[in-house]
XYZ file of C-alpha atoms in Angstrom:
458
model
C -116.614 -25.049 -4.904
C -119.602 -22.692 -5.193
C -119.939 -23.658 -8.874
C -119.909 -27.343 -7.933
C -122.721 -26.807 -5.404
C -124.739 -24.815 -7.953
C -124.319 -27.623 -10.474
C -125.326 -30.332 -7.983
C -128.253 -28.648 -6.209
C -128.972 -25.641 -8.386
C -132.152 -23.766 -7.599
C -135.654 -24.682 -8.577
C -139.326 -23.872 -8.333
C -142.394 -26.080 -8.418
C -145.321 -26.070 -10.810
C -148.365 -27.223 -8.843
C -151.782 -28.252 -10.119
C -154.655 -26.424 -8.418
C -157.752 -28.634 -8.326
C -160.627 -26.321 -7.422
C -163.396 -28.375 -5.808
C -165.821 -25.470 -6.094
C -165.837 -25.820 -9.899
C -168.197 -28.734 -10.466
C -167.343 -28.963 -14.183
C -163.853 -30.171 -13.201
C -165.218 -33.167 -11.306
C -167.146 -36.285 -12.238
C -168.769 -39.069 -10.243
C -167.694 -42.579 -11.186
C -168.540 -46.052 -9.998
C -165.441 -48.035 -9.036
C -165.796 -51.779 -8.713
C -165.297 -52.957 -5.151
C -165.042 -49.383 -3.888
C -168.238 -47.471 -4.690
C -169.072 -44.048 -6.112
C -166.200 -41.576 -6.070
C -165.656 -37.996 -7.252
C -162.842 -37.712 -9.832
C -160.928 -34.710 -11.148
C -161.228 -34.412 -14.961
C -159.777 -30.921 -15.471
C -156.415 -29.791 -16.925
C -153.270 -31.523 -15.701
C -149.499 -31.269 -16.012
C -147.990 -33.329 -18.813
C -144.598 -33.703 -20.459
C -145.692 -31.617 -23.438
C -146.320 -28.633 -21.144
C -142.998 -29.114 -19.350
C -141.076 -29.438 -22.638
C -142.732 -26.189 -23.783
C -141.515 -24.395 -20.633
C -138.026 -25.867 -21.085
C -137.828 -24.571 -24.668
C -139.410 -21.139 -24.184
C -138.065 -19.915 -20.824
C -134.480 -18.618 -20.691
C -132.494 -19.943 -17.745
C -134.471 -23.194 -17.393
C -132.097 -26.152 -17.803
C -134.199 -29.186 -16.865
C -137.323 -30.330 -15.092
C -138.558 -33.185 -12.969
C -142.122 -34.389 -12.701
C -144.079 -37.277 -11.353
C -146.349 -38.396 -8.585
C -146.149 -39.696 -5.039
C -148.311 -42.795 -4.557
C -149.306 -45.171 -1.807
C -149.038 -48.750 -3.100
C -149.233 -52.312 -1.809
C -146.435 -54.862 -2.264
C -148.425 -57.917 -1.215
C -146.035 -60.367 -2.910
C -143.053 -59.254 -0.845
C -141.747 -59.171 2.696
C -141.320 -55.535 3.771
C -138.990 -54.411 6.546
C -141.416 -54.779 9.477
C -142.765 -51.815 11.395
C -145.853 -50.805 13.333
C -148.469 -52.610 11.235
C -146.596 -55.932 11.190
C -146.327 -55.767 14.987
C -150.011 -54.852 15.282
C -151.018 -57.669 12.933
C -149.090 -60.277 14.933
C -150.465 -58.918 18.216
C -154.073 -58.938 16.961
C -153.724 -62.533 15.757
C -152.711 -63.570 19.268
C -155.084 -61.196 21.091
C -158.202 -60.712 18.932
C -160.511 -57.893 20.039
C -164.179 -58.631 19.232
C -165.054 -54.956 19.857
C -162.485 -53.564 17.413
C -163.855 -51.199 14.755
C -162.075 -53.138 12.002
C -161.189 -56.812 11.807
C -157.718 -58.223 11.269
C -158.747 -59.125 7.722
C -159.740 -55.501 7.053
C -156.379 -54.063 8.123
C -153.870 -56.852 7.436
C -152.677 -55.332 4.143
C -151.385 -52.215 5.932
C -148.151 -54.148 6.515
C -147.619 -54.189 2.724
C -148.222 -50.462 2.270
C -145.304 -48.280 1.185
C -144.387 -45.145 -0.734
C -143.940 -45.246 -4.509
C -142.334 -42.218 -6.182
C -142.803 -41.885 -9.945
C -140.259 -39.648 -11.653
C -138.561 -38.673 -14.884
C -134.976 -38.938 -13.615
C -134.338 -40.741 -10.336
C -131.079 -38.827 -9.825
C -133.269 -35.786 -9.092
C -135.008 -37.560 -6.188
C -134.526 -35.652 -2.945
C -132.990 -38.600 -1.072
C -130.283 -38.939 -3.739
C -129.724 -35.178 -3.824
C -129.276 -34.850 -0.060
C -127.043 -37.923 0.126
C -129.389 -40.240 2.053
C -129.502 -42.693 -0.884
C -126.669 -43.867 -3.121
C -126.872 -46.093 -6.195
C -125.020 -49.373 -5.583
C -126.167 -51.582 -8.473
C -127.648 -50.975 -11.910
C -128.563 -47.502 -13.098
C -130.883 -44.548 -12.552
C -134.322 -44.116 -14.115
C -134.297 -42.009 -17.315
C -137.091 -40.312 -19.329
C -137.077 -43.140 -21.901
C -137.777 -45.888 -19.355
C -141.116 -47.692 -19.154
C -142.250 -49.991 -16.341
C -138.997 -50.100 -14.409
C -138.347 -49.876 -10.677
C -135.556 -49.160 -8.185
C -135.570 -50.853 -4.769
C -133.321 -50.757 -1.709
C -130.459 -53.186 -1.143
C -131.950 -54.368 2.151
C -135.358 -54.974 0.523
C -133.703 -56.896 -2.337
C -131.709 -59.109 0.036
C -134.763 -59.740 2.204
C -136.765 -60.952 -0.806
C -134.008 -62.579 -2.866
C -134.360 -60.020 -5.673
C -131.737 -58.901 -8.186
C -131.340 -56.707 -11.259
C -133.539 -57.827 -14.149
C -136.126 -59.544 -11.936
C -139.829 -58.863 -12.393
C -141.418 -56.732 -9.662
C -145.173 -56.519 -8.968
C -146.909 -53.336 -7.773
C -150.571 -52.964 -6.799
C -152.725 -49.971 -5.993
C -153.927 -49.203 -2.464
C -157.701 -48.979 -1.943
C -157.184 -46.670 1.069
C -156.211 -43.987 -1.427
C -159.843 -43.985 -2.586
C -161.881 -44.907 0.489
C -161.762 -46.503 3.948
C -161.359 -50.072 5.169
C -161.221 -52.868 4.249
C -157.898 -52.290 2.555
C -157.489 -54.353 -0.609
C -154.997 -54.340 -3.498
C -156.171 -52.757 -6.759
C -154.915 -53.749 -10.205
C -151.463 -55.103 -10.982
C -148.427 -53.520 -12.659
C -145.405 -55.614 -13.580
C -142.066 -53.814 -13.721
C -138.385 -54.714 -14.074
C -135.733 -53.970 -11.458
C -133.044 -51.771 -13.065
C -131.410 -50.207 -10.014
C -130.683 -50.910 -6.358
C -129.971 -48.111 -3.878
C -128.498 -48.194 -0.406
C -129.080 -45.855 2.528
C -126.028 -43.923 3.716
C -127.172 -43.823 7.337
C -128.940 -46.193 9.708
C -132.600 -45.255 10.102
C -133.764 -46.203 13.587
C -136.934 -48.285 13.180
C -139.120 -48.861 16.237
C -142.409 -50.682 16.752
C -144.089 -47.292 16.192
C -142.572 -46.680 12.747
C -145.055 -47.316 9.925
C -143.843 -49.552 7.090
C -144.442 -46.721 4.611
C -142.077 -44.481 6.630
C -139.199 -46.969 6.474
C -136.982 -45.704 3.662
C -135.708 -49.178 2.762
C -139.302 -50.090 1.831
C -139.635 -47.230 -0.673
C -139.676 -47.903 -4.410
C -138.910 -45.539 -7.305
C -140.605 -45.989 -10.687
C -140.739 -44.279 -14.089
C -143.599 -41.991 -15.130
C -145.246 -44.598 -17.387
C -145.700 -46.750 -14.296
C -147.035 -43.667 -12.514
C -149.573 -43.133 -15.307
C -150.723 -46.759 -14.868
C -151.252 -46.076 -11.162
C -153.298 -42.994 -12.117
C -155.520 -45.238 -14.247
C -155.936 -47.710 -11.371
C -157.029 -44.845 -9.118
C -159.294 -43.461 -11.850
C -157.297 -40.257 -12.378
C -156.130 -38.805 -15.702
C -152.406 -39.452 -16.304
C -150.532 -36.453 -14.898
C -147.201 -35.369 -13.463
C -149.166 -33.733 -10.584
C -146.167 -31.825 -9.189
C -143.243 -30.716 -11.353
C -139.932 -29.151 -10.380
C -138.249 -26.739 -12.789
C -134.467 -26.329 -12.457
C -132.797 -22.964 -13.020
C -129.224 -22.518 -14.268
C -128.391 -19.473 -12.124
C -129.832 -19.407 -8.563
C -129.519 -15.599 -8.508
C -132.030 -15.369 -11.385
C -134.656 -17.654 -9.830
C -137.270 -14.903 -9.362
C -136.667 -13.564 -12.869
C -137.128 -17.007 -14.451
C -140.281 -17.657 -12.405
C -141.742 -14.377 -13.649
C -140.895 -15.294 -17.247
C -142.502 -18.748 -16.926
C -145.592 -17.218 -15.327
C -145.927 -14.970 -18.385
C -145.797 -17.742 -20.975
C -148.794 -17.869 -23.284
C -150.647 -21.113 -23.870
C -150.878 -22.022 -20.169
C -154.128 -21.302 -18.310
C -152.690 -20.121 -14.993
C -155.992 -20.322 -13.112
C -155.267 -24.047 -12.745
C -151.591 -23.800 -11.811
C -149.346 -22.282 -9.172
C -145.600 -21.565 -9.082
C -143.794 -21.983 -5.783
C -140.117 -21.280 -5.047
C -138.095 -24.304 -3.949
C -134.424 -23.358 -3.424
C -134.102 -24.728 0.118
C -131.635 -27.482 -0.872
C -129.309 -24.995 -2.560
C -129.488 -22.574 0.389
C -128.766 -25.333 2.928
C -125.756 -26.525 0.944
C -124.312 -23.093 0.180
C -124.834 -21.475 3.615
C -121.543 -22.625 5.254
C -119.649 -21.984 2.008
C -121.037 -18.466 1.869
C -120.022 -17.889 5.501
C -116.465 -19.045 4.779
C -116.359 -16.799 1.717
C -117.328 -13.757 3.812
C -114.836 -14.581 6.568
C -111.981 -14.997 4.083
C -112.950 -11.763 2.316
C -112.771 -9.863 5.627
C -109.425 -11.515 6.409
C -108.114 -10.554 2.966
C -109.180 -6.926 3.444
C -107.547 -6.732 6.899
C -104.311 -8.338 5.662
C -104.244 -6.115 2.565
C -104.800 -2.947 4.616
C -102.137 -3.940 7.154
C -99.745 -4.857 4.337
C -100.251 -1.522 2.577
C -99.614 0.399 5.797
C -96.529 -1.636 6.715
C -95.065 -1.485 3.204
C -95.599 2.280 3.057
C -93.844 2.816 6.399
C -90.887 0.584 5.455
C -90.334 2.259 2.065
C -90.744 5.769 3.478
C -88.285 5.045 6.296
C -85.799 3.476 3.843
C -85.927 6.467 1.496
C -85.454 9.000 4.299
C -82.269 7.221 5.387
C -80.858 7.658 1.869
C -81.138 11.450 1.658
C -77.329 11.996 1.807
C -76.864 9.316 -0.880
C -79.269 11.274 -3.041
C -77.239 14.458 -2.460
C -73.993 12.742 -3.471
C -75.559 11.452 -6.686
C -76.897 14.941 -7.445
C -73.452 16.507 -6.859
C -71.951 14.043 -9.346
C -74.232 15.444 -12.021
C -76.713 12.570 -12.148
C -80.149 13.898 -13.078
C -83.179 13.687 -10.808
C -84.965 11.438 -13.306
C -82.093 8.935 -13.259
C -81.908 8.986 -9.460
C -85.678 8.439 -9.204
C -85.603 5.469 -11.576
C -82.624 3.934 -9.768
C -84.433 3.962 -6.409
C -87.672 2.775 -8.017
C -85.873 -0.116 -9.711
C -84.159 -1.170 -6.467
C -87.424 -1.210 -4.505
C -89.324 -2.886 -7.331
C -86.789 -5.726 -7.527
C -86.946 -6.219 -3.758
C -90.753 -5.997 -3.848
C -91.085 -8.554 -6.667
C -88.735 -10.981 -4.881
C -90.760 -10.627 -1.657
C -94.020 -10.974 -3.609
C -92.919 -14.224 -5.272
C -91.878 -15.667 -1.912
C -95.202 -14.626 -0.353
C -97.073 -16.113 -3.323
C -95.453 -19.520 -2.830
C -96.274 -19.432 0.892
C -99.883 -18.350 0.255
C -100.480 -21.210 -2.216
C -99.361 -23.647 0.481
C -101.100 -22.037 3.468
C -104.453 -20.884 1.989
C -106.000 -24.396 1.596
C -105.079 -25.234 5.204
C -106.549 -21.997 6.576
C -109.683 -22.392 4.437
C -110.212 -25.974 5.641
C -109.798 -24.916 9.288
C -112.301 -22.066 8.929
C -114.762 -24.348 7.099
C -114.375 -27.027 9.769
C -115.259 -24.460 12.431
C -118.242 -23.048 10.523
C -119.642 -26.352 9.227
C -120.645 -28.766 11.949
C -122.143 -31.938 10.467
C -125.756 -32.435 11.496
C -126.472 -35.333 13.771
C -129.653 -37.262 13.192
C -131.977 -37.080 16.184
C -133.076 -40.604 17.041
C -136.116 -40.885 19.295
C -136.436 -43.794 21.696
C -139.623 -45.781 22.185
C -140.066 -44.151 25.609
C -139.963 -40.663 24.048
C -142.512 -41.698 21.412
C -144.763 -43.303 24.050
C -144.561 -40.108 26.121
C -145.756 -38.069 23.124
C -148.638 -40.515 22.602
C -149.566 -40.244 26.286
C -149.709 -36.446 25.929
C -152.130 -36.855 23.027
C -149.590 -35.533 20.502
C -150.337 -38.124 17.826
C -148.983 -36.160 14.851
C -145.738 -35.393 16.701
C -145.390 -39.039 17.731
C -145.851 -40.090 14.108
C -143.048 -37.747 12.960
C -140.779 -38.924 15.785
C -141.341 -42.575 14.828
C -140.152 -41.948 11.261
C -136.604 -41.181 12.424
C -135.756 -39.912 8.945
C -132.726 -37.750 8.273
C -133.711 -34.465 6.662
C -131.945 -31.518 5.078
C -128.940 -31.292 2.794
C -125.391 -31.903 3.921
C -122.915 -29.401 2.445
C -119.631 -30.770 1.041
C -117.540 -32.467 3.726
C -114.361 -30.759 2.481
C -113.641 -27.290 1.152
C -110.878 -26.871 -1.418
C -109.682 -23.283 -1.085
C -107.161 -21.742 -3.455
C -105.708 -18.328 -4.260
C -107.476 -16.864 -7.274
C -105.665 -15.156 -10.153
C -107.786 -12.063 -9.519
C -106.505 -11.805 -5.934
C -102.887 -12.257 -7.054
C -103.228 -9.478 -9.655
C -104.883 -7.083 -7.171
C -102.144 -7.608 -4.565
C -99.343 -7.279 -7.142
C -100.737 -4.077 -8.671
C -101.311 -2.633 -5.180
C -97.669 -3.333 -4.297
C -96.408 -1.617 -7.471
C -98.531 1.472 -6.801
C -97.406 1.693 -3.167
C -93.731 1.462 -4.140
C -94.151 4.044 -6.899
C -95.975 6.651 -4.811
C -93.899 6.167 -1.644
C -90.541 6.424 -3.452
C -91.677 9.412 -5.496
C -93.311 11.081 -2.515
C -90.104 11.077 -0.446
C -87.511 11.743 -3.168
C -89.548 14.529 -4.778
C -88.843 16.885 -1.858
C -85.132 16.032 -1.859
C -84.672 16.609 -5.587
C -86.029 20.168 -5.250
C -83.069 21.131 -3.008
C -79.517 22.096 -4.009
C -76.878 19.308 -3.638
C -74.966 21.315 -0.990
C -78.155 21.704 1.030
C -78.900 17.981 0.790
C -75.353 17.015 1.859
C -75.555 19.261 4.896
C -78.737 17.495 6.130
C -78.392 15.031 9.018
C -79.687 11.525 8.372
């Protein structure tokens, strides 16, 4: 089970681009039509060539993910309504002549959503933590160009299906203030449809861009086109590097940081193994509990087995004397008793082994069920959100309105089994106990004369 979790979540670290605003040579003023003069970053970026170089040169690196997180407008579609749709409808009915911005200036906010560009959509956090599942089509791959994945609810709301054309436009608010207008146009093809695995509670305070069913996932070529619309050089911006062995995460990070050919004054490495730790925590707890139980049972078994064998051998002192008086050698007597106890021990061991194979999964599942309590999503009511707004806690109210499930859910079931290593350890321990206990008791008896042994009281 631990191997399965490592394979699914692994461990990773991020390669971040550091854009130093104090270095004027990295920035350039440009005139953008309909927007004005803006300051653009023109320095080094993160590209696929750099990431492929890290993948080839660093031991322990198995894959990487890179892309960008964009705000876009979907003006041709009907988004799942939230705060801005409600505000737009209210302002149409109750226009405020003293408002800082007109309805026309802000009306496109209801089309604003999150667009995540990526190399492989299966690496997206919402798929990794189980909040999204693919229901139709396929995932985005590195070879894709101008493709998109949308939610099932969004597709049904807009009558969209696999293979349909899908239009994406840039968001002017990314560059400057109101009025908000769409910038450029990118045409993509729908190749995948995902579905949420839980019901996100959407209130009148939830922004459209925070409603997960409004999110879209695109390939990196589409992301590069968005960079061009916003006047930025095509870049992966933030990249995640996946490590084969979570225990060697720090070692791999150090190796990557020492690679030549990368000017590290522009980049930063940051550990990102939270998903793996969240998933493995209850499994690790169960592992420790079962190890303690095994040690206690093994210690108790050794003590009990030693007492039983010792007591059994002491009751057979007269039998030993009779065998000695018949001329049977001490070596033969020792091997006879050893063989008897070994046969009994092996029979008992095989019976215990069958029982343990049947009982261990049940015990493991019960312990795991006690340790792992599935997280419940906290859903905030409109009254709770309004109370936060009344207290002036705007940022907290915004987070509460999202009502998004976070964190990683560990496996719902734990399949526990007896390992070969444990079986061998227990079997060898039993053989050693039988050998030393039988020899320890009979050794004293064999040193005596047969007449002396026969005169002893059992």
